[in-house]
Amino acid sequence: MADLEIYDQPQSLTATGLVKIWGCNDTILVDCRPFIAYNEGHIRTSHNINCPPIVKRRSGGSLPLANVITCANSREKLLAGDYKNVVIYDQNTDDFQNATKDSNLYLVVKSLQEDARLRNNVFYLTGGYDAFTCQYPQACVKPSSPSSGSTLDSPRSCGKEFRLTDEFFRGEAVEILPWLYLGSSVHASQKSKLRAAGITALLNVSNSCQNHFPESFLYKTIPVADDSFSEIGKWFQDAINFIDSVRSASGKVLVHCHAGVSRSATICIAYVMQFKKCSLDEAYNHVKTRRNVIAPNLNFMSQLEEFNKQIVCSYPGLPSSTVSPLGFLNSSCANHMPKFDFSFGDVGSPVSPVLTPDGHAHFFGTFQPLMSPS
């Protein structure tokens, strides 16, 4: 057992416990591993510490906060008290008492406790990254393959999970539903291709992308950032109403953000959930199979889970047993989900769910939009 010289041992937190508190926007995650390990894979939104050997030797057993939280904006929020919880993890530590005094995990905890400016709850993730990625692989960022050209930033700057490459911009915008397309800012800038696809409207889910052709297309902008604070959920109903209005006019809408990976994918998943009255798992898989690079950040996934609960409450016919809290992160849940047929009846026709003996659910017709929660 290590000879601990910290004031209080940090509380342990399981992978499931981390996921449960993630959507509160008051938790910051610190990855204590070397950058090489971080670059090979890390938990979404985590901050990689900057602790080269020379800094560790000169630190005297404590690291400057700037080395623990390298992002200035996040560091300011931590000092301002915006983060209630600090969750720290390494590769695979199960018990903090086994952490040696020269380990990064120990140094980070000690540094946070010694900083008189901080008043946060400090947790360590039991089992570290290895345990978390086994249980929640979709909540982690990894290079897709050596040939994909995708690489991770070093260290990760605020709001950027990975370096954007041609993988996200090449090809065409994809059809999610006959009137709903998903793509990137590049797709939104190609007027001839928009025309060829029959696009009549664009839903810009960003606070930075330009609306290129206002004289030729109908536009709506949802100004959200791709980070752990943005409340994209409050825009779900506006987005759904906009998409439905375009559909009612026999048009087609392209939903896009910068890369077509997180924000716009979140909106498309929410729309599919409501329109098809299906679970988050089913909607996620439907969108993922059409644009396989989608990766909504964990904050957005948490808000989709809350929307999932609204769907279940609004449609009692949807078996509640098919929806478990944050079950979308556990691939094993997918084996117990009902299968949905994404075929479409006539616009405005009544909705008629038909359950087959094998447990498949088929929906015919269209669904009315949910009312905004009061």
C-alpha atoms as a printed R data frame, in Angstrom:
    type eleno elety resid chain resno       x       y       z
1   ATOM     1    CA   MET     A     1   0.000   0.000   0.000
2   ATOM     2    CA   ALA     A     2   1.308   3.445  -0.848
3   ATOM     3    CA   ASP     A     3   2.442   5.808   1.922
4   ATOM     4    CA   LEU     A     4  -0.285   8.372   1.282
5   ATOM     5    CA   GLU     A     5   0.286  11.987   2.255
6   ATOM     6    CA   ILE     A     6  -2.912  13.534   0.968
7   ATOM     7    CA   TYR     A     7  -5.562  15.059   3.142
8   ATOM     8    CA   ASP     A     8  -8.443  12.851   2.046
9   ATOM     9    CA   GLN     A     9  -8.508   9.919  -0.273
10  ATOM    10    CA   PRO     A    10 -10.680  10.649  -3.304
11  ATOM    11    CA   GLN     A    11 -14.013   8.917  -3.533
12  ATOM    12    CA   SER     A    12 -14.286   5.990  -5.903
13  ATOM    13    CA   LEU     A    13 -16.638   6.214  -8.869
14  ATOM    14    CA   THR     A    14 -17.652   3.371 -11.150
15  ATOM    15    CA   ALA     A    15 -18.080   3.678 -14.902
16  ATOM    16    CA   THR     A    16 -21.847   3.603 -14.479
17  ATOM    17    CA   GLY     A    17 -21.608   6.241 -11.763
18  ATOM    18    CA   LEU     A    18 -19.679   8.533 -14.094
19  ATOM    19    CA   VAL     A    19 -22.267   8.209 -16.836
20  ATOM    20    CA   LYS     A    20 -25.074   9.016 -14.400
21  ATOM    21    CA   ILE     A    21 -23.554  12.349 -13.317
22  ATOM    22    CA   TRP     A    22 -22.225  13.309 -16.737
23  ATOM    23    CA   GLY     A    23 -25.297  15.117 -18.017
24  ATOM    24    CA   CYS     A    24 -25.339  17.610 -15.145
25  ATOM    25    CA   ASN     A    25 -22.664  19.790 -16.808
26  ATOM    26    CA   ASP     A    26 -20.901  20.204 -13.466
27  ATOM    27    CA   THR     A    27 -18.294  17.477 -13.913
28  ATOM    28    CA   ILE     A    28 -14.834  17.741 -15.449
29  ATOM    29    CA   LEU     A    29 -12.875  14.655 -16.404
30  ATOM    30    CA   VAL     A    30  -9.069  14.465 -16.152
31  ATOM    31    CA   ASP     A    31  -7.020  11.808 -17.946
32  ATOM    32    CA   CYS     A    32  -3.772  11.217 -16.030
33  ATOM    33    CA   ARG     A    33  -2.139   8.940 -18.578
34  ATOM    34    CA   PRO     A    34   0.768   9.812 -20.886
35  ATOM    35    CA   PHE     A    35  -0.228  11.473 -24.124
36  ATOM    36    CA   ILE     A    36   0.599   8.394 -26.201
37  ATOM    37    CA   ALA     A    37  -1.993   6.393 -24.266
38  ATOM    38    CA   TYR     A    38  -4.457   9.297 -24.454
39  ATOM    39    CA   ASN     A    39  -3.939   9.521 -28.203
40  ATOM    40    CA   GLU     A    40  -4.703   5.829 -28.612
41  ATOM    41    CA   GLY     A    41  -8.080   6.323 -26.945
42  ATOM    42    CA   HIS     A    42  -9.711   8.365 -24.198
43  ATOM    43    CA   ILE     A    43 -13.077   9.164 -22.666
44  ATOM    44    CA   ARG     A    44 -14.929  11.916 -24.485
45  ATOM    45    CA   THR     A    45 -14.424  15.491 -23.184
46  ATOM    46    CA   SER     A    46 -11.569  14.403 -20.904
47  ATOM    47    CA   HIS     A    47  -8.578  16.708 -20.439
48  ATOM    48    CA   ASN     A    48  -5.141  15.151 -20.730
49  ATOM    49    CA   ILE     A    49  -2.664  16.423 -18.151
50  ATOM    50    CA   ASN     A    50   0.683  17.856 -19.221
51  ATOM    51    CA   CYS     A    51   3.191  16.078 -17.018
52  ATOM    52    CA   PRO     A    52   6.502  15.406 -18.782
53  ATOM    53    CA   PRO     A    53   9.220  13.818 -16.615
54  ATOM    54    CA   ILE     A    54  11.085  17.103 -16.118
55  ATOM    55    CA   VAL     A    55   7.951  18.765 -14.713
56  ATOM    56    CA   LYS     A    56   7.336  15.823 -12.412
57  ATOM    57    CA   ARG     A    57  10.930  15.933 -11.123
58  ATOM    58    CA   ARG     A    58  10.747  19.653 -10.420
59  ATOM    59    CA   SER     A    59   7.224  19.668  -9.041
60  ATOM    60    CA   GLY     A    60   8.173  18.722  -5.510
61  ATOM    61    CA   GLY     A    61   5.258  16.310  -5.364
62  ATOM    62    CA   SER     A    62   2.621  18.709  -6.633
63  ATOM    63    CA   LEU     A    63   1.667  19.872 -10.126
64  ATOM    64    CA   PRO     A    64   0.609  23.409 -11.099
65  ATOM    65    CA   LEU     A    65  -3.078  23.597 -11.965
66  ATOM    66    CA   ALA     A    66  -2.114  24.714 -15.482
67  ATOM    67    CA   ASN     A    67  -0.488  21.316 -15.995
68  ATOM    68    CA   VAL     A    68  -3.516  19.470 -14.652
69  ATOM    69    CA   ILE     A    69  -6.114  21.389 -16.699
70  ATOM    70    CA   THR     A    70  -4.312  22.643 -19.783
71  ATOM    71    CA   CYS     A    71  -7.370  24.315 -21.311
72  ATOM    72    CA   ALA     A    72  -7.493  27.882 -19.967
73  ATOM    73    CA   ASN     A    73 -11.253  28.178 -20.385
74  ATOM    74    CA   SER     A    74 -11.959  24.982 -18.452
75  ATOM    75    CA   ARG     A    75  -9.420  25.960 -15.807
76  ATOM    76    CA   GLU     A    76 -11.224  29.269 -15.263
77  ATOM    77    CA   LYS     A    77 -14.534  27.439 -14.923
78  ATOM    78    CA   LEU     A    78 -12.989  25.089 -12.385
79  ATOM    79    CA   LEU     A    79 -11.700  28.010 -10.319
80  ATOM    80    CA   ALA     A    80 -15.047  29.790 -10.619
81  ATOM    81    CA   GLY     A    81 -16.815  26.797  -9.108
82  ATOM    82    CA   ASP     A    82 -18.688  25.806 -12.272
83  ATOM    83    CA   TYR     A    83 -17.471  22.250 -11.840
84  ATOM    84    CA   LYS     A    84 -18.776  20.522  -8.731
85  ATOM    85    CA   ASN     A    85 -17.036  17.231  -9.469
86  ATOM    86    CA   VAL     A    86 -13.559  16.394 -10.721
87  ATOM    87    CA   VAL     A    87 -13.213  12.815 -11.942
88  ATOM    88    CA   ILE     A    88  -9.676  11.513 -12.463
89  ATOM    89    CA   TYR     A    89  -8.642   8.314 -14.167
90  ATOM    90    CA   ASP     A    90  -5.547   6.451 -15.289
91  ATOM    91    CA   GLN     A    91  -5.186   3.215 -17.222
92  ATOM    92    CA   ASN     A    92  -6.534   0.605 -14.810
93  ATOM    93    CA   THR     A    93  -6.209   1.492 -11.105
94  ATOM    94    CA   ASP     A    94  -8.940  -0.288  -9.131
95  ATOM    95    CA   ASP     A    95  -8.087   1.044  -5.677
96  ATOM    96    CA   PHE     A    96  -6.513   4.441  -5.051
97  ATOM    97    CA   GLN     A    97  -4.623   3.043  -2.066
98  ATOM    98    CA   ASN     A    98  -2.501   1.145  -4.578
99  ATOM    99    CA   ALA     A    99  -1.415   4.347  -6.324
100 ATOM   100    CA   THR     A   100   2.279   5.083  -5.795
101 ATOM   101    CA   LYS     A   101   3.386   8.551  -4.698
102 ATOM   102    CA   ASP     A   102   5.135   9.190  -8.002
103 ATOM   103    CA   SER     A   103   2.161   8.173 -10.139
104 ATOM   104    CA   ASN     A   104   0.301  10.789 -12.131
105 ATOM   105    CA   LEU     A   105  -2.950   9.759 -10.474
106 ATOM   106    CA   TYR     A   106  -1.552  10.452  -7.019
107 ATOM   107    CA   LEU     A   107   0.104  13.738  -8.053
108 ATOM   108    CA   VAL     A   108  -3.067  15.110  -9.622
109 ATOM   109    CA   VAL     A   109  -5.201  14.296  -6.583
110 ATOM   110    CA   LYS     A   110  -2.619  15.833  -4.257
111 ATOM   111    CA   SER     A   111  -2.357  18.945  -6.422
112 ATOM   112    CA   LEU     A   112  -6.109  19.490  -6.479
113 ATOM   113    CA   GLN     A   113  -6.390  19.046  -2.731
114 ATOM   114    CA   GLU     A   114  -3.534  21.444  -1.999
115 ATOM   115    CA   ASP     A   115  -4.915  24.237  -4.179
116 ATOM   116    CA   ALA     A   116  -6.716  26.460  -1.679
117 ATOM   117    CA   ARG     A   117  -8.786  28.008  -4.472
118 ATOM   118    CA   LEU     A   118 -10.611  24.770  -5.203
119 ATOM   119    CA   ARG     A   119 -13.651  23.386  -3.416
120 ATOM   120    CA   ASN     A   120 -14.598  20.410  -5.524
121 ATOM   121    CA   ASN     A   121 -15.520  16.790  -4.982
122 ATOM   122    CA   VAL     A   122 -12.621  14.681  -6.243
123 ATOM   123    CA   PHE     A   123 -13.307  11.173  -7.551
124 ATOM   124    CA   TYR     A   124 -11.151   8.524  -9.162
125 ATOM   125    CA   LEU     A   125 -12.617   6.181 -11.754
126 ATOM   126    CA   THR     A   126 -12.318   2.596 -10.563
127 ATOM   127    CA   GLY     A   127 -10.646   0.407 -13.139
128 ATOM   128    CA   GLY     A   128  -9.579   3.480 -15.086
129 ATOM   129    CA   TYR     A   129  -9.888   3.796 -18.831
130 ATOM   130    CA   ASP     A   130  -9.681   0.044 -19.419
131 ATOM   131    CA   ALA     A   131 -12.794  -0.682 -17.361
132 ATOM   132    CA   PHE     A   132 -14.736   2.263 -18.767
133 ATOM   133    CA   THR     A   133 -14.057   1.547 -22.437
134 ATOM   134    CA   CYS     A   134 -15.082  -2.087 -22.002
135 ATOM   135    CA   GLN     A   135 -18.446  -1.050 -20.588
136 ATOM   136    CA   TYR     A   136 -19.083   2.131 -22.600
137 ATOM   137    CA   PRO     A   137 -17.043   2.002 -25.827
138 ATOM   138    CA   GLN     A   138 -19.299   4.534 -27.572
139 ATOM   139    CA   ALA     A   139 -18.377   7.128 -24.950
140 ATOM   140    CA   CYS     A   140 -14.712   6.931 -25.909
141 ATOM   141    CA   VAL     A   141 -12.710   8.520 -28.719
142 ATOM   142    CA   LYS     A   142 -10.394   6.284 -30.721
143 ATOM   143    CA   PRO     A   143  -8.743   6.533 -34.143
144 ATOM   144    CA   SER     A   144 -10.937   4.474 -36.452
145 ATOM   145    CA   SER     A   145  -7.966   2.836 -38.188
146 ATOM   146    CA   PRO     A   146  -4.440   3.696 -39.319
147 ATOM   147    CA   SER     A   147  -5.684   4.174 -42.874
148 ATOM   148    CA   SER     A   148  -8.564   6.482 -42.019
149 ATOM   149    CA   GLY     A   149  -6.356   9.531 -41.680
150 ATOM   150    CA   SER     A   150  -8.037  10.469 -38.411
151 ATOM   151    CA   THR     A   151  -5.720  11.586 -35.645
152 ATOM   152    CA   LEU     A   152  -6.275  13.018 -32.218
153 ATOM   153    CA   ASP     A   153  -5.155  16.446 -31.043
154 ATOM   154    CA   SER     A   154  -2.331  16.797 -28.494
155 ATOM   155    CA   PRO     A   155  -3.422  17.818 -25.983
156 ATOM   156    CA   ARG     A   156  -7.141  18.011 -26.731
157 ATOM   157    CA   SER     A   157  -8.296  21.616 -26.879
158 ATOM   158    CA   CYS     A   158 -11.703  22.586 -25.523
159 ATOM   159    CA   GLY     A   159 -14.538  21.456 -27.746
160 ATOM   160    CA   LYS     A   160 -12.375  19.396 -30.119
161 ATOM   161    CA   GLU     A   161 -12.469  15.625 -29.812
162 ATOM   162    CA   PHE     A   162 -10.379  14.893 -32.885
163 ATOM   163    CA   ARG     A   163  -8.732  16.528 -35.840
164 ATOM   164    CA   LEU     A   164 -11.200  16.774 -38.698
165 ATOM   165    CA   THR     A   165 -10.144  15.131 -41.944
166 ATOM   166    CA   ASP     A   166 -11.654  14.156 -45.284
167 ATOM   167    CA   GLU     A   167 -13.357  11.214 -43.582
168 ATOM   168    CA   PHE     A   168 -16.058  13.578 -42.341
169 ATOM   169    CA   PHE     A   169 -16.465  15.729 -45.444
170 ATOM   170    CA   ARG     A   170 -16.053  13.469 -48.459
171 ATOM   171    CA   GLY     A   171 -18.905  11.814 -50.320
172 ATOM   172    CA   GLU     A   172 -22.501  12.976 -50.285
173 ATOM   173    CA   ALA     A   173 -24.872  13.970 -47.534
174 ATOM   174    CA   VAL     A   174 -26.745  10.838 -46.455
175 ATOM   175    CA   GLU     A   175 -30.472  10.173 -46.441
176 ATOM   176    CA   ILE     A   176 -31.744   9.442 -42.938
177 ATOM   177    CA   LEU     A   177 -35.415   9.502 -43.952
178 ATOM   178    CA   PRO     A   178 -36.831  10.324 -47.390
179 ATOM   179    CA   TRP     A   179 -37.117  14.005 -46.432
180 ATOM   180    CA   LEU     A   180 -34.219  14.200 -43.953
181 ATOM   181    CA   TYR     A   181 -30.522  14.343 -44.844
182 ATOM   182    CA   LEU     A   182 -27.433  14.572 -42.627
183 ATOM   183    CA   GLY     A   183 -24.100  16.062 -43.612
184 ATOM   184    CA   SER     A   184 -21.303  18.522 -42.899
185 ATOM   185    CA   SER     A   185 -20.643  22.188 -43.600
186 ATOM   186    CA   VAL     A   186 -18.981  21.155 -46.858
187 ATOM   187    CA   HIS     A   187 -22.157  19.451 -48.027
188 ATOM   188    CA   ALA     A   188 -24.115  22.574 -47.043
189 ATOM   189    CA   SER     A   189 -21.878  24.697 -49.279
190 ATOM   190    CA   GLN     A   190 -22.382  22.685 -52.480
191 ATOM   191    CA   LYS     A   191 -25.377  24.277 -54.160
192 ATOM   192    CA   SER     A   192 -25.465  22.018 -57.197
193 ATOM   193    CA   LYS     A   193 -25.433  18.872 -55.061
194 ATOM   194    CA   LEU     A   194 -28.120  20.271 -52.779
195 ATOM   195    CA   ARG     A   195 -30.276  20.899 -55.825
196 ATOM   196    CA   ALA     A   196 -29.561  17.445 -57.227
197 ATOM   197    CA   ALA     A   197 -30.667  15.814 -53.969
198 ATOM   198    CA   GLY     A   198 -33.864  17.847 -53.932
199 ATOM   199    CA   ILE     A   199 -32.926  19.751 -50.774
200 ATOM   200    CA   THR     A   200 -35.202  22.740 -50.151
201 ATOM   201    CA   ALA     A   201 -34.168  23.718 -46.622
202 ATOM   202    CA   LEU     A   202 -31.122  23.569 -44.345
203 ATOM   203    CA   LEU     A   203 -30.991  23.255 -40.571
204 ATOM   204    CA   ASN     A   204 -27.658  24.702 -39.408
205 ATOM   205    CA   VAL     A   205 -26.836  23.257 -35.970
206 ATOM   206    CA   SER     A   206 -23.819  25.407 -35.118
207 ATOM   207    CA   ASN     A   207 -22.729  28.786 -33.868
208 ATOM   208    CA   SER     A   208 -20.140  29.262 -36.604
209 ATOM   209    CA   CYS     A   209 -21.196  27.762 -39.949
210 ATOM   210    CA   GLN     A   210 -22.331  30.120 -42.681
211 ATOM   211    CA   ASN     A   211 -25.720  30.000 -44.412
212 ATOM   212    CA   HIS     A   212 -24.453  30.211 -47.989
213 ATOM   213    CA   PHE     A   213 -27.565  30.469 -50.148
214 ATOM   214    CA   PRO     A   214 -30.395  32.282 -48.303
215 ATOM   215    CA   GLU     A   215 -31.874  33.375 -51.618
216 ATOM   216    CA   SER     A   216 -32.271  29.765 -52.765
217 ATOM   217    CA   PHE     A   217 -33.062  27.704 -49.661
218 ATOM   218    CA   LEU     A   218 -35.033  28.015 -46.445
219 ATOM   219    CA   TYR     A   219 -32.706  28.216 -43.426
220 ATOM   220    CA   LYS     A   220 -32.993  27.717 -39.688
221 ATOM   221    CA   THR     A   221 -30.028  28.048 -37.329
222 ATOM   222    CA   ILE     A   222 -29.657  26.398 -33.929
223 ATOM   223    CA   PRO     A   223 -26.653  28.168 -32.334
224 ATOM   224    CA   VAL     A   224 -25.010  25.522 -30.150
225 ATOM   225    CA   ALA     A   225 -21.378  24.582 -29.543
226 ATOM   226    CA   ASP     A   226 -20.099  21.016 -29.454
227 ATOM   227    CA   ASP     A   227 -19.083  20.913 -25.795
228 ATOM   228    CA   SER     A   228 -20.065  19.551 -22.396
229 ATOM   229    CA   PHE     A   229 -22.180  22.599 -21.488
230 ATOM   230    CA   SER     A   230 -24.442  23.314 -24.468
231 ATOM   231    CA   GLU     A   231 -28.137  22.602 -23.933
232 ATOM   232    CA   ILE     A   232 -29.014  21.173 -27.302
233 ATOM   233    CA   GLY     A   233 -32.055  19.436 -25.827
234 ATOM   234    CA   LYS     A   234 -33.984  22.691 -25.487
235 ATOM   235    CA   TRP     A   235 -33.866  22.975 -29.277
236 ATOM   236    CA   PHE     A   236 -35.191  19.497 -30.053
237 ATOM   237    CA   GLN     A   237 -38.814  20.516 -30.506
238 ATOM   238    CA   ASP     A   238 -37.981  23.571 -32.610
239 ATOM   239    CA   ALA     A   239 -35.816  21.411 -34.843
240 ATOM   240    CA   ILE     A   240 -38.463  18.705 -35.131
241 ATOM   241    CA   ASN     A   241 -41.152  21.258 -35.962
242 ATOM   242    CA   PHE     A   242 -38.927  22.790 -38.642
243 ATOM   243    CA   ILE     A   243 -38.195  19.423 -40.242
244 ATOM   244    CA   ASP     A   244 -41.885  18.501 -40.149
245 ATOM   245    CA   SER     A   245 -42.869  21.807 -41.744
246 ATOM   246    CA   VAL     A   246 -40.467  21.157 -44.621
247 ATOM   247    CA   ARG     A   247 -41.798  17.632 -44.980
248 ATOM   248    CA   SER     A   248 -45.403  18.882 -45.002
249 ATOM   249    CA   ALA     A   249 -44.480  21.152 -47.905
250 ATOM   250    CA   SER     A   250 -43.101  18.113 -49.782
251 ATOM   251    CA   GLY     A   251 -39.561  19.408 -49.295
252 ATOM   252    CA   LYS     A   252 -36.320  17.925 -48.024
253 ATOM   253    CA   VAL     A   253 -34.056  19.285 -45.305
254 ATOM   254    CA   LEU     A   254 -30.305  18.887 -44.796
255 ATOM   255    CA   VAL     A   255 -29.276  18.964 -41.138
256 ATOM   256    CA   HIS     A   256 -25.624  19.897 -40.734
257 ATOM   257    CA   CYS     A   257 -23.065  21.252 -38.270
258 ATOM   258    CA   HIS     A   258 -19.356  21.608 -39.002
259 ATOM   259    CA   ALA     A   259 -18.395  17.967 -39.435
260 ATOM   260    CA   GLY     A   260 -21.785  16.260 -39.375
261 ATOM   261    CA   VAL     A   261 -20.615  14.164 -36.455
262 ATOM   262    CA   SER     A   262 -22.053  15.398 -33.153
263 ATOM   263    CA   ARG     A   263 -24.546  18.294 -33.144
264 ATOM   264    CA   SER     A   264 -26.424  17.587 -36.365
265 ATOM   265    CA   ALA     A   265 -26.369  13.849 -35.662
266 ATOM   266    CA   THR     A   266 -27.964  14.525 -32.274
267 ATOM   267    CA   ILE     A   267 -30.819  16.436 -33.909
268 ATOM   268    CA   CYS     A   268 -31.379  13.665 -36.452
269 ATOM   269    CA   ILE     A   269 -31.453  11.021 -33.722
270 ATOM   270    CA   ALA     A   270 -33.999  13.049 -31.745
271 ATOM   271    CA   TYR     A   271 -36.165  13.438 -34.839
272 ATOM   272    CA   VAL     A   272 -36.101   9.723 -35.632
273 ATOM   273    CA   MET     A   273 -36.964   8.901 -32.018
274 ATOM   274    CA   GLN     A   274 -40.061  11.072 -32.102
275 ATOM   275    CA   PHE     A   275 -41.203  10.419 -35.643
276 ATOM   276    CA   LYS     A   276 -40.851   6.653 -35.404
277 ATOM   277    CA   LYS     A   277 -41.772   6.539 -31.716
278 ATOM   278    CA   CYS     A   278 -38.772   4.328 -31.058
279 ATOM   279    CA   SER     A   279 -36.053   4.042 -28.446
280 ATOM   280    CA   LEU     A   280 -32.774   5.936 -28.374
281 ATOM   281    CA   ASP     A   281 -30.836   2.765 -29.163
282 ATOM   282    CA   GLU     A   282 -32.905   2.113 -32.260
283 ATOM   283    CA   ALA     A   283 -32.740   5.706 -33.503
284 ATOM   284    CA   TYR     A   284 -28.993   5.894 -32.880
285 ATOM   285    CA   ASN     A   285 -28.374   2.695 -34.807
286 ATOM   286    CA   HIS     A   286 -30.614   3.878 -37.651
287 ATOM   287    CA   VAL     A   287 -28.586   7.077 -38.081
288 ATOM   288    CA   LYS     A   288 -25.239   5.356 -37.451
289 ATOM   289    CA   THR     A   289 -25.783   2.796 -40.199
290 ATOM   290    CA   ARG     A   290 -26.303   5.626 -42.680
291 ATOM   291    CA   ARG     A   291 -23.448   7.891 -41.558
292 ATOM   292    CA   ASN     A   292 -20.993   5.766 -39.640
293 ATOM   293    CA   VAL     A   293 -18.780   8.642 -38.464
294 ATOM   294    CA   ILE     A   294 -21.439  10.110 -36.150
295 ATOM   295    CA   ALA     A   295 -20.327  10.494 -32.535
296 ATOM   296    CA   PRO     A   296 -22.522  12.774 -30.396
297 ATOM   297    CA   ASN     A   297 -20.621  13.898 -27.329
298 ATOM   298    CA   LEU     A   298 -21.617  12.403 -23.991
299 ATOM   299    CA   ASN     A   299 -23.399  15.600 -22.916
300 ATOM   300    CA   PHE     A   300 -25.642  15.388 -25.978
301 ATOM   301    CA   MET     A   301 -26.217  11.668 -25.476
302 ATOM   302    CA   SER     A   302 -27.355  12.369 -21.931
303 ATOM   303    CA   GLN     A   303 -29.858  14.930 -23.233
304 ATOM   304    CA   LEU     A   304 -31.078  12.417 -25.803
305 ATOM   305    CA   GLU     A   305 -31.663   9.996 -22.945
306 ATOM   306    CA   GLU     A   306 -33.848  12.595 -21.219
307 ATOM   307    CA   PHE     A   307 -35.754  13.061 -24.467
308 ATOM   308    CA   ASN     A   308 -36.079   9.292 -24.639
309 ATOM   309    CA   LYS     A   309 -37.902   9.372 -21.301
310 ATOM   310    CA   GLN     A   310 -40.319  11.969 -22.694
311 ATOM   311    CA   ILE     A   311 -41.022   9.700 -25.651
312 ATOM   312    CA   VAL     A   312 -41.818   6.791 -23.328
313 ATOM   313    CA   CYS     A   313 -44.114   8.964 -21.178
314 ATOM   314    CA   SER     A   314 -45.895  10.442 -24.199
315 ATOM   315    CA   TYR     A   315 -46.468   7.092 -25.889
316 ATOM   316    CA   PRO     A   316 -47.498   4.512 -23.261
317 ATOM   317    CA   GLY     A   317 -47.660   1.897 -26.010
318 ATOM   318    CA   LEU     A   318 -43.875   1.877 -26.244
319 ATOM   319    CA   PRO     A   319 -42.688  -0.839 -23.828
320 ATOM   320    CA   SER     A   320 -40.738   0.905 -21.083
321 ATOM   321    CA   SER     A   321 -38.641  -2.223 -20.619
322 ATOM   322    CA   THR     A   322 -36.939  -1.486 -23.932
323 ATOM   323    CA   VAL     A   323 -35.445   1.682 -22.496
324 ATOM   324    CA   SER     A   324 -32.928   1.642 -19.658
325 ATOM   325    CA   PRO     A   325 -31.074   4.679 -18.283
326 ATOM   326    CA   LEU     A   326 -28.171   5.364 -20.634
327 ATOM   327    CA   GLY     A   327 -28.521   1.885 -22.042
328 ATOM   328    CA   PHE     A   328 -27.468   3.201 -25.441
329 ATOM   329    CA   LEU     A   329 -23.875   3.110 -24.242
330 ATOM   330    CA   ASN     A   330 -23.987  -0.607 -23.542
331 ATOM   331    CA   SER     A   331 -24.008  -2.601 -26.745
332 ATOM   332    CA   SER     A   332 -25.332  -5.645 -24.902
333 ATOM   333    CA   CYS     A   333 -28.654  -3.853 -24.493
334 ATOM   334    CA   ALA     A   334 -29.152  -3.864 -28.243
335 ATOM   335    CA   ASN     A   335 -29.820  -7.587 -28.218
336 ATOM   336    CA   HIS     A   336 -32.936  -6.997 -26.118
337 ATOM   337    CA   MET     A   337 -34.333  -4.090 -28.123
338 ATOM   338    CA   PRO     A   338 -37.395  -4.508 -30.359
339 ATOM   339    CA   LYS     A   339 -36.644  -4.260 -34.070
340 ATOM   340    CA   PHE     A   340 -38.338  -1.402 -35.921
341 ATOM   341    CA   ASP     A   341 -39.275  -1.312 -39.567
342 ATOM   342    CA   PHE     A   342 -38.367   2.101 -40.985
343 ATOM   343    CA   SER     A   343 -40.876   1.948 -43.842
344 ATOM   344    CA   PHE     A   344 -43.295   4.781 -44.407
345 ATOM   345    CA   GLY     A   345 -46.995   5.034 -45.037
346 ATOM   346    CA   ASP     A   346 -48.781   7.948 -46.617
347 ATOM   347    CA   VAL     A   347 -48.275  11.384 -45.118
348 ATOM   348    CA   GLY     A   348 -50.981  12.055 -42.562
349 ATOM   349    CA   SER     A   349 -52.211   8.481 -42.395
350 ATOM   350    CA   PRO     A   350 -53.043   7.057 -38.968
351 ATOM   351    CA   VAL     A   351 -50.331   5.425 -36.932
352 ATOM   352    CA   SER     A   352 -50.761   1.709 -36.473
353 ATOM   353    CA   PRO     A   353 -48.127  -0.287 -34.595
354 ATOM   354    CA   VAL     A   354 -48.180  -3.984 -35.404
355 ATOM   355    CA   LEU     A   355 -46.291  -6.424 -33.183
356 ATOM   356    CA   THR     A   356 -45.266  -9.662 -34.838
357 ATOM   357    CA   PRO     A   357 -44.788 -12.938 -32.929
358 ATOM   358    CA   ASP     A   358 -41.010 -12.639 -33.150
359 ATOM   359    CA   GLY     A   359 -41.070  -9.357 -31.239
360 ATOM   360    CA   HIS     A   360 -40.602  -7.037 -34.212
361 ATOM   361    CA   ALA     A   361 -42.589  -3.810 -34.175
362 ATOM   362    CA   HIS     A   362 -43.785  -2.300 -37.442
363 ATOM   363    CA   PHE     A   363 -45.153   1.252 -37.608
364 ATOM   364    CA   PHE     A   364 -47.216   2.511 -40.498
365 ATOM   365    CA   GLY     A   365 -48.123   6.133 -41.106
366 ATOM   366    CA   THR     A   366 -46.845   9.274 -39.462
367 ATOM   367    CA   PHE     A   367 -46.648  10.651 -35.967
368 ATOM   368    CA   GLN     A   368 -47.716  13.995 -34.627
369 ATOM   369    CA   PRO     A   369 -45.003  16.112 -32.971
370 ATOM   370    CA   LEU     A   370 -44.717  15.959 -29.206
371 ATOM   371    CA   MET     A   371 -45.781  19.072 -27.365
372 ATOM   372    CA   SER     A   372 -42.983  20.934 -25.634
373 ATOM   373    CA   PRO     A   373 -42.849  19.919 -21.964
374 ATOM   374    CA   SER     A   374 -44.480  22.487 -19.710
